[in-house]
mmCIF file of C-alpha atoms (C1' of nucleotides) in Angstrom:
data_model
loop_
_atom_site.group_PDB
_atom_site.id
_atom_site.type_symbol
_atom_site.label_atom_id
_atom_site.label_comp_id
_atom_site.label_asym_id
_atom_site.label_seq_id
_atom_site.Cartn_x
_atom_site.Cartn_y
_atom_site.Cartn_z
ATOM 1 C CA MET A 191 30.164 -1.621 -17.006
ATOM 2 C CA PRO A 192 26.728 -0.983 -17.435
ATOM 3 C CA LYS A 193 25.282 -0.116 -13.536
ATOM 4 C CA SER A 194 22.452 -2.877 -12.356
ATOM 5 C CA ILE A 195 20.192 -0.574 -14.300
ATOM 6 C CA THR A 196 16.667 -0.456 -13.035
ATOM 7 C CA ARG A 197 15.188 2.800 -14.398
ATOM 8 C CA THR A 198 12.661 5.003 -13.735
ATOM 9 C CA TYR A 199 10.421 6.657 -15.674
ATOM 10 C CA SER A 200 7.968 9.529 -15.322
ATOM 11 C CA GLN A 201 4.180 8.556 -16.095
ATOM 12 C CA TYR A 202 3.909 10.750 -18.886
ATOM 13 C CA SER A 203 6.787 8.808 -20.348
ATOM 14 C CA ARG A 204 5.077 5.926 -19.738
ATOM 15 C CA ASP A 205 1.576 7.229 -20.807
ATOM 16 C CA ALA A 206 2.947 8.285 -23.893
ATOM 17 C CA ALA A 207 4.400 4.791 -24.555
ATOM 18 C CA VAL A 208 0.681 3.152 -24.300
ATOM 19 C CA LEU A 209 -0.786 5.877 -25.865
ATOM 20 C CA LEU A 210 2.198 5.027 -29.007
ATOM 21 C CA GLY A 211 1.519 1.338 -28.753
ATOM 22 C CA ALA A 212 -2.463 1.443 -29.030
ATOM 23 C CA LEU A 213 -2.706 3.592 -31.662
ATOM 24 C CA ILE A 214 -0.480 1.301 -33.555
ATOM 25 C CA ARG A 215 -2.546 -1.423 -32.931
ATOM 26 C CA GLU A 216 -4.855 0.186 -33.654
ATOM 27 C CA ALA A 217 -3.972 1.294 -37.671
ATOM 28 C CA ARG A 218 -2.305 -2.473 -37.881
ATOM 29 C CA ASN A 219 -5.971 -3.621 -37.450
ATOM 30 C CA ALA A 220 -7.247 -0.440 -39.359
ATOM 31 C CA SER A 221 -4.956 -1.905 -42.444
ATOM 32 C CA LYS A 222 -5.833 -5.702 -41.371
ATOM 33 C CA LEU A 223 -2.217 -6.562 -41.050
ATOM 34 C CA THR A 224 -0.834 -9.436 -38.878
ATOM 35 C CA ALA A 225 1.376 -9.205 -36.027
ATOM 36 C CA GLN A 226 3.862 -11.243 -38.171
ATOM 37 C CA GLU A 227 3.154 -9.219 -41.161
ATOM 38 C CA LEU A 228 4.117 -5.939 -39.772
ATOM 39 C CA ALA A 229 6.939 -7.086 -37.885
ATOM 40 C CA ASP A 230 8.227 -8.514 -40.815
ATOM 41 C CA ARG A 231 7.710 -5.183 -42.876
ATOM 42 C CA ALA A 232 9.513 -3.567 -40.384
ATOM 43 C CA GLY A 233 12.212 -6.360 -40.098
ATOM 44 C CA ILE A 234 11.545 -7.369 -36.696
ATOM 45 C CA SER A 235 10.511 -10.021 -34.489
ATOM 46 C CA ARG A 236 6.544 -10.859 -33.811
ATOM 47 C CA GLY A 237 8.242 -10.768 -30.063
ATOM 48 C CA LEU A 238 9.093 -7.392 -30.393
ATOM 49 C CA LEU A 239 6.407 -5.691 -31.729
ATOM 50 C CA GLN A 240 4.120 -6.864 -29.557
ATOM 51 C CA ARG A 241 6.164 -5.445 -26.562
ATOM 52 C CA ILE A 242 6.062 -1.920 -29.095
ATOM 53 C CA GLU A 243 2.450 -2.598 -28.813
ATOM 54 C CA LYS A 244 2.001 -2.955 -25.430
ATOM 55 C CA GLY A 245 4.241 0.357 -24.630
ATOM 56 C CA ASN A 246 7.095 -1.437 -23.791
ATOM 57 C CA LEU A 247 9.752 1.393 -22.466
ATOM 58 C CA LYS A 248 12.817 -0.556 -23.157
ATOM 59 C CA CYS A 249 12.791 -0.812 -27.016
ATOM 60 C CA GLU A 250 14.817 0.933 -29.736
ATOM 61 C CA ILE A 251 13.488 4.166 -30.349
ATOM 62 C CA GLY A 252 14.372 3.181 -34.317
ATOM 63 C CA ALA A 253 12.147 -0.034 -34.060
ATOM 64 C CA VAL A 254 9.126 1.680 -32.946
ATOM 65 C CA PHE A 255 9.339 4.433 -35.290
ATOM 66 C CA GLU A 256 9.747 2.664 -37.833
ATOM 67 C CA VAL A 257 6.263 0.309 -37.081
ATOM 68 C CA ALA A 258 4.679 3.814 -36.117
ATOM 69 C CA THR A 259 6.168 5.115 -39.538
ATOM 70 C CA ILE A 260 4.758 1.946 -41.647
ATOM 71 C CA VAL A 261 1.297 2.274 -40.335
ATOM 72 C CA GLY A 262 1.445 5.274 -41.304
ATOM 73 C CA ILE A 263 1.396 7.717 -38.203
ATOM 74 C CA LYS A 264 3.320 10.993 -38.162
ATOM 75 C CA LEU A 265 5.270 11.481 -35.545
ATOM 76 C CA PHE A 266 5.162 14.612 -34.359
ATOM 77 C CA GLU A 267 2.163 15.119 -36.701
ATOM 78 C CA ALA A 268 4.096 15.751 -39.401
ATOM 79 C CA ASP A 269 5.053 14.880 -42.876
ATOM 80 C CA GLU A 270 8.525 14.179 -44.293
ATOM 81 C CA ARG A 271 8.332 17.795 -45.989
ATOM 82 C CA ASP A 272 7.535 19.073 -42.359
ATOM 83 C CA LEU A 273 10.266 17.397 -41.179
ATOM 84 C CA ASN A 274 12.491 18.352 -42.561
ATOM 85 C CA GLN A 275 11.271 22.243 -41.736
ATOM 86 C CA GLN A 276 11.160 22.083 -38.313
ATOM 87 C CA LEU A 277 14.790 20.105 -38.574
ATOM 88 C CA ARG A 278 16.226 23.182 -40.372
ATOM 89 C CA HIS A 279 14.103 26.250 -38.023
ATOM 90 C CA THR A 280 15.684 24.370 -35.101
ATOM 91 C CA ASN A 281 19.459 24.085 -36.137
ATOM 92 C CA GLU A 282 19.552 27.878 -37.374
ATOM 93 C CA LYS A 283 18.492 28.434 -33.912
ATOM 94 C CA LEU A 284 21.091 26.072 -31.753
ATOM 95 C CA ALA A 285 23.309 27.582 -34.470
ATOM 96 C CA LEU A 286 22.737 30.734 -32.624
ATOM 97 C CA MET A 287 22.990 29.657 -29.405
ATOM 98 C CA PRO A 288 26.273 29.219 -27.073
ATOM 99 C CA LYS A 289 28.302 26.416 -28.324
ATOM 100 C CA SER A 290 28.082 24.894 -24.402
ATOM 101 C CA VAL A 291 26.552 25.644 -21.331
ATOM 102 C CA ARG A 292 28.888 27.452 -18.644
ATOM 103 C CA ARG A 293 27.684 26.915 -15.114
ATOM 104 C CA PRO A 294 28.328 30.186 -13.082
ATOM 105 C CA SER A 295 32.177 29.173 -11.548
ATOM 106 C CA LYS A 296 31.667 27.480 -8.629
ATOM 107 C CA LYS A 297 35.106 28.253 -7.074
ATOM 108 C CA VAL A 298 33.926 31.860 -5.925
ATOM 109 C CA LYS A 299 36.164 32.475 -3.043
ATOM 110 C CA ASP A 300 35.102 29.780 -0.542
ATOM 111 C CA ASP A 301 38.048 29.725 1.055
ATOM 112 C CA PHE A 302 38.265 31.825 4.576
ATOM 113 C CA MET B 1091 19.450 -15.791 -31.621
ATOM 114 C CA PRO B 1092 19.231 -12.193 -32.724
ATOM 115 C CA LYS B 1093 19.755 -12.934 -36.129
ATOM 116 C CA SER B 1094 23.360 -10.907 -37.221
ATOM 117 C CA ILE B 1095 21.445 -7.298 -36.959
ATOM 118 C CA THR B 1096 21.975 -4.327 -39.958
ATOM 119 C CA ARG B 1097 18.674 -3.005 -39.301
ATOM 120 C CA THR B 1098 17.261 -0.586 -42.187
ATOM 121 C CA TYR B 1099 15.182 2.630 -41.189
ATOM 122 C CA SER B 1100 12.991 4.677 -43.319
ATOM 123 C CA GLN B 1101 14.319 8.532 -44.230
ATOM 124 C CA TYR B 1102 11.519 9.254 -42.329
ATOM 125 C CA SER B 1103 12.059 7.630 -39.246
ATOM 126 C CA ARG B 1104 15.614 9.301 -39.014
ATOM 127 C CA ASP B 1105 14.374 12.636 -39.655
ATOM 128 C CA ALA B 1106 12.146 12.806 -36.654
ATOM 129 C CA ALA B 1107 14.802 10.994 -34.350
ATOM 130 C CA VAL B 1108 17.232 13.810 -35.362
ATOM 131 C CA LEU B 1109 14.761 16.227 -35.170
ATOM 132 C CA LEU B 1110 13.469 14.997 -31.595
ATOM 133 C CA GLY B 1111 17.462 14.913 -30.723
ATOM 134 C CA ALA B 1112 17.822 18.361 -32.063
ATOM 135 C CA LEU B 1113 14.548 19.611 -30.132
ATOM 136 C CA ILE B 1114 16.274 17.870 -27.103
ATOM 137 C CA ARG B 1115 19.469 19.939 -27.508
ATOM 138 C CA GLU B 1116 17.792 23.554 -28.167
ATOM 139 C CA ALA B 1117 15.491 22.518 -24.774
ATOM 140 C CA ARG B 1118 18.432 21.567 -22.449
ATOM 141 C CA ASN B 1119 20.371 24.851 -23.781
ATOM 142 C CA ALA B 1120 17.776 26.696 -23.050
ATOM 143 C CA SER B 1121 17.400 25.565 -19.661
ATOM 144 C CA LYS B 1122 20.878 26.491 -18.987
ATOM 145 C CA LEU B 1123 21.807 22.370 -18.391
ATOM 146 C CA THR B 1124 24.761 20.855 -18.793
ATOM 147 C CA ALA B 1125 25.089 17.566 -20.789
ATOM 148 C CA GLN B 1126 25.944 15.765 -17.484
ATOM 149 C CA GLU B 1127 22.989 17.458 -15.364
ATOM 150 C CA LEU B 1128 20.444 16.385 -17.943
ATOM 151 C CA ALA B 1129 21.947 12.636 -17.977
ATOM 152 C CA ASP B 1130 22.020 12.726 -13.827
ATOM 153 C CA ARG B 1131 18.231 13.953 -13.762
ATOM 154 C CA ALA B 1132 17.273 11.008 -16.293
ATOM 155 C CA GLY B 1133 19.409 8.310 -14.813
ATOM 156 C CA ILE B 1134 21.189 7.610 -18.347
ATOM 157 C CA SER B 1135 24.160 8.116 -18.795
ATOM 158 C CA ARG B 1136 26.196 11.288 -20.731
ATOM 159 C CA GLY B 1137 27.257 9.318 -23.196
ATOM 160 C CA LEU B 1138 23.654 7.965 -23.827
ATOM 161 C CA LEU B 1139 22.203 11.191 -24.414
ATOM 162 C CA GLN B 1140 24.902 12.125 -26.500
ATOM 163 C CA ARG B 1141 23.302 10.029 -29.108
ATOM 164 C CA ILE B 1142 19.806 10.391 -27.923
ATOM 165 C CA GLU B 1143 21.070 14.310 -29.004
ATOM 166 C CA LYS B 1144 22.578 13.400 -32.157
ATOM 167 C CA GLY B 1145 19.428 11.310 -33.211
ATOM 168 C CA ASN B 1146 20.479 7.671 -33.080
ATOM 169 C CA LEU B 1147 18.378 5.374 -33.570
ATOM 170 C CA LYS B 1148 19.730 2.645 -31.568
ATOM 171 C CA CYS B 1149 18.613 4.162 -28.059
ATOM 172 C CA GLU B 1150 15.877 2.903 -25.777
ATOM 173 C CA ILE B 1151 12.591 4.883 -26.325
ATOM 174 C CA GLY B 1152 12.340 4.960 -22.532
ATOM 175 C CA ALA B 1153 15.335 7.050 -22.231
ATOM 176 C CA VAL B 1154 14.898 9.060 -25.103
ATOM 177 C CA PHE B 1155 11.206 9.703 -23.761
ATOM 178 C CA GLU B 1156 12.178 10.301 -20.591
ATOM 179 C CA VAL B 1157 15.213 13.095 -21.902
ATOM 180 C CA ALA B 1158 12.361 14.692 -23.831
ATOM 181 C CA THR B 1159 10.009 15.161 -20.944
ATOM 182 C CA ILE B 1160 12.196 16.273 -18.537
ATOM 183 C CA VAL B 1161 13.247 19.398 -21.276
ATOM 184 C CA GLY B 1162 9.648 19.597 -21.414
ATOM 185 C CA ILE B 1163 9.228 18.793 -24.707
ATOM 186 C CA LYS B 1164 5.731 17.635 -25.049
ATOM 187 C CA LEU B 1165 5.676 14.317 -27.271
ATOM 188 C CA PHE B 1166 2.425 14.040 -29.497
ATOM 189 C CA GLU B 1167 1.727 17.610 -28.393
ATOM 190 C CA ALA B 1168 -0.091 16.925 -25.616
ATOM 191 C CA ASP B 1169 -0.567 17.061 -21.284
ATOM 192 C CA GLU B 1170 -0.303 14.014 -18.893
ATOM 193 C CA ARG B 1171 -4.550 15.025 -18.892
ATOM 194 C CA ASP B 1172 -4.921 14.870 -23.190
ATOM 195 C CA LEU B 1173 -2.742 11.830 -23.459
ATOM 196 C CA ASN B 1174 -4.568 10.054 -20.575
ATOM 197 C CA GLN B 1175 -8.088 10.898 -23.106
ATOM 198 C CA GLN B 1176 -6.624 10.229 -26.005
ATOM 199 C CA LEU B 1177 -5.662 6.700 -24.610
ATOM 200 C CA ARG B 1178 -9.420 6.222 -23.120
ATOM 201 C CA HIS B 1179 -10.834 6.908 -26.651
ATOM 202 C CA THR B 1180 -8.065 4.866 -28.032
ATOM 203 C CA ASN B 1181 -8.455 1.620 -26.045
ATOM 204 C CA GLU B 1182 -12.838 1.842 -26.496
ATOM 205 C CA LYS B 1183 -12.226 1.786 -30.259
ATOM 206 C CA LEU B 1184 -10.096 -1.160 -29.679
ATOM 207 C CA ALA B 1185 -12.533 -2.637 -28.125
ATOM 208 C CA LEU B 1186 -14.247 -2.537 -31.002
ATOM 209 C CA MET B 1187 -12.657 -3.695 -33.170
ATOM 210 C CA PRO B 1188 -11.926 -7.726 -34.825
ATOM 211 C CA LYS B 1189 -9.572 -9.517 -31.503
ATOM 212 C CA SER B 1190 -6.985 -10.442 -34.388
ATOM 213 C CA VAL B 1191 -6.597 -10.094 -38.138
ATOM 214 C CA ARG B 1192 -7.971 -12.954 -39.821
ATOM 215 C CA ARG B 1193 -6.483 -13.309 -43.698
ATOM 216 C CA PRO B 1194 -9.186 -15.150 -46.261
ATOM 217 C CA SER B 1195 -7.905 -18.542 -45.879
ATOM 218 C CA LYS B 1196 -4.831 -19.080 -48.471
ATOM 219 C CA LYS B 1197 -5.961 -23.329 -48.629
ATOM 220 C CA VAL B 1198 -8.393 -22.129 -51.525
ATOM 221 C CA LYS B 1199 -7.942 -25.128 -53.186
ATOM 222 C CA ASP B 1200 -4.806 -25.527 -55.169
ATOM 223 C CA ASP B 1201 -4.832 -28.495 -55.668
ATOM 224 C CA PHE B 1202 -5.414 -29.799 -59.130
ATOM 225 C "C1'" DT C 1085 -19.778 -27.142 -34.468
ATOM 226 C "C1'" DA C 1086 -14.342 -27.456 -36.152
ATOM 227 C "C1'" DT C 1087 -11.193 -26.310 -37.917
ATOM 228 C "C1'" DC C 1088 -7.446 -22.910 -38.760
ATOM 229 C "C1'" DT C 1089 -4.298 -19.325 -37.506
ATOM 230 C "C1'" DC C 1090 -3.677 -15.134 -34.795
ATOM 231 C "C1'" DT C 1091 -2.211 -14.102 -30.742
ATOM 232 C "C1'" DG C 1092 0.236 -13.605 -25.841
ATOM 233 C "C1'" DA C 1093 3.285 -15.310 -23.050
ATOM 234 C "C1'" DT C 1094 7.795 -18.239 -21.799
ATOM 235 C "C1'" DT C 1095 12.395 -19.557 -22.892
ATOM 236 C "C1'" DT C 1096 17.255 -19.940 -24.689
ATOM 237 C "C1'" DA C 1097 21.321 -17.854 -27.076
ATOM 238 C "C1'" DT C 1098 23.195 -13.458 -28.662
ATOM 239 C "C1'" DA C 1099 24.133 -9.024 -30.680
ATOM 240 C "C1'" DT C 1100 24.674 -5.078 -28.816
ATOM 241 C "C1'" DA C 1101 23.506 -1.475 -26.016
ATOM 242 C "C1'" DT C 1102 24.775 0.771 -22.022
ATOM 243 C "C1'" DA C 1103 28.134 2.730 -18.045
ATOM 244 C "C1'" DG C 1104 32.046 4.530 -16.998
ATOM 245 C "C1'" DA C 1105 36.316 5.638 -18.074
ATOM 246 C "C1'" DC C 1106 39.417 8.560 -20.332
ATOM 247 C "C1'" DC C 1107 41.078 11.734 -23.757
ATOM 248 C "C1'" DA C 1108 41.200 15.312 -26.907
ATOM 249 C "C1'" DT C 1109 39.163 19.889 -28.238
ATOM 250 C "C1'" DA C 1110 36.905 24.127 -28.368
ATOM 251 C "C1'" DA C 1111 34.713 27.427 -26.004
ATOM 252 C "C1'" DT C 1112 33.703 30.232 -21.715
ATOM 253 C "C1'" DG C 1113 35.151 33.631 -17.989
ATOM 254 C "C1'" DC C 1114 38.270 35.910 -16.148
ATOM 255 C "C1'" DG D 785 46.470 35.898 -22.896
ATOM 256 C "C1'" DC D 786 44.970 31.460 -18.856
ATOM 257 C "C1'" DA D 787 42.463 28.662 -16.800
ATOM 258 C "C1'" DT D 788 38.302 25.942 -16.299
ATOM 259 C "C1'" DT D 789 34.816 23.387 -18.033
ATOM 260 C "C1'" DA D 790 31.838 21.164 -21.246
ATOM 261 C "C1'" DT D 791 31.524 18.767 -25.548
ATOM 262 C "C1'" DG D 792 32.606 14.599 -28.426
ATOM 263 C "C1'" DG D 793 35.431 10.879 -29.346
ATOM 264 C "C1'" DT D 794 37.163 5.775 -28.482
ATOM 265 C "C1'" DC D 795 37.208 2.343 -25.475
ATOM 266 C "C1'" DT D 796 36.036 -2.178 -22.855
ATOM 267 C "C1'" DA D 797 32.674 -5.387 -19.318
ATOM 268 C "C1'" DT D 798 28.456 -6.368 -18.786
ATOM 269 C "C1'" DA D 799 23.568 -6.324 -18.359
ATOM 270 C "C1'" DT D 800 19.786 -6.478 -21.394
ATOM 271 C "C1'" DA D 801 17.193 -6.460 -25.618
ATOM 272 C "C1'" DT D 802 16.343 -9.021 -29.244
ATOM 273 C "C1'" DA D 803 15.458 -12.797 -32.762
ATOM 274 C "C1'" DA D 804 13.968 -17.296 -32.951
ATOM 275 C "C1'" DA D 805 11.375 -21.728 -31.430
ATOM 276 C "C1'" DT D 806 8.171 -23.193 -28.289
ATOM 277 C "C1'" DC D 807 3.409 -24.000 -26.631
ATOM 278 C "C1'" DA D 808 -1.885 -23.064 -25.297
ATOM 279 C "C1'" DG D 809 -5.350 -20.497 -25.645
ATOM 280 C "C1'" DA D 810 -8.730 -17.277 -27.851
ATOM 281 C "C1'" DG D 811 -11.156 -16.161 -32.608
ATOM 282 C "C1'" DA D 812 -12.636 -16.372 -36.693
ATOM 283 C "C1'" DT D 813 -14.521 -18.727 -40.245
ATOM 284 C "C1'" DA D 814 -17.082 -22.197 -42.768
#
DNA sequence: TATCTCTGATTTATATATAGACCATAATGC
DNA sequence: GCATTATGGTCTATATATAAATCAGAGATA
């Protein structure tokens, strides 16, 4: 059962979301798309698109990414090919890392 | 009432989410943080962090951004100052744009 | 000016994401 | 090897994000 929420966000996260929303709106206007049209293309409601464009952090990331992609905003400033390349590279690095993080055993004799 | 979902995502969105998740995991390992520790810092559950690291698109963007920020992943490859600057710039451009997109009146006499 | 429509906001019902508990497995350190 | 701990699942209850409908007002075009 979810604990009674009230999540707190860093200033950076808030700013990033607001910026992304503004970029989306700008791109949408440039594309001469109405909010309803873009929402339809993304398969979401107009209300959700409004919240995304306002930088609301309580939206599912899939919807945000989808809208951004449709209006041509490159996440990570990378196209599909770059994305795959980065992903491969990252996976290679992950493969070389220890599979789990181990904290130096807390039980270092505190019994005396 | 929400329509019975089953959203569809573009390949690009999926790849972007998977990459972001991998970057988060890599950064977490590099920081020697356990999943539980990072989840605690972000104020989310360990299960949610797991889904984020797997690139699940059905997570709230606030949680994803927050985690990314904590482990030092710069969204938009920009720091706080850059973010504000970009935001101001974008807002300026938005202020110059028409407030709404107007489709050339569909009712152009289709009655004959 | 007047009309048309896009936008913004609110409300409601419901689908669903989340927290928390649990268990099994894997990986680490000794 | 053994003990310990992190990870990766699953399951359930509930908080909440979402879709849809509605309304008011702004803004664009004629």
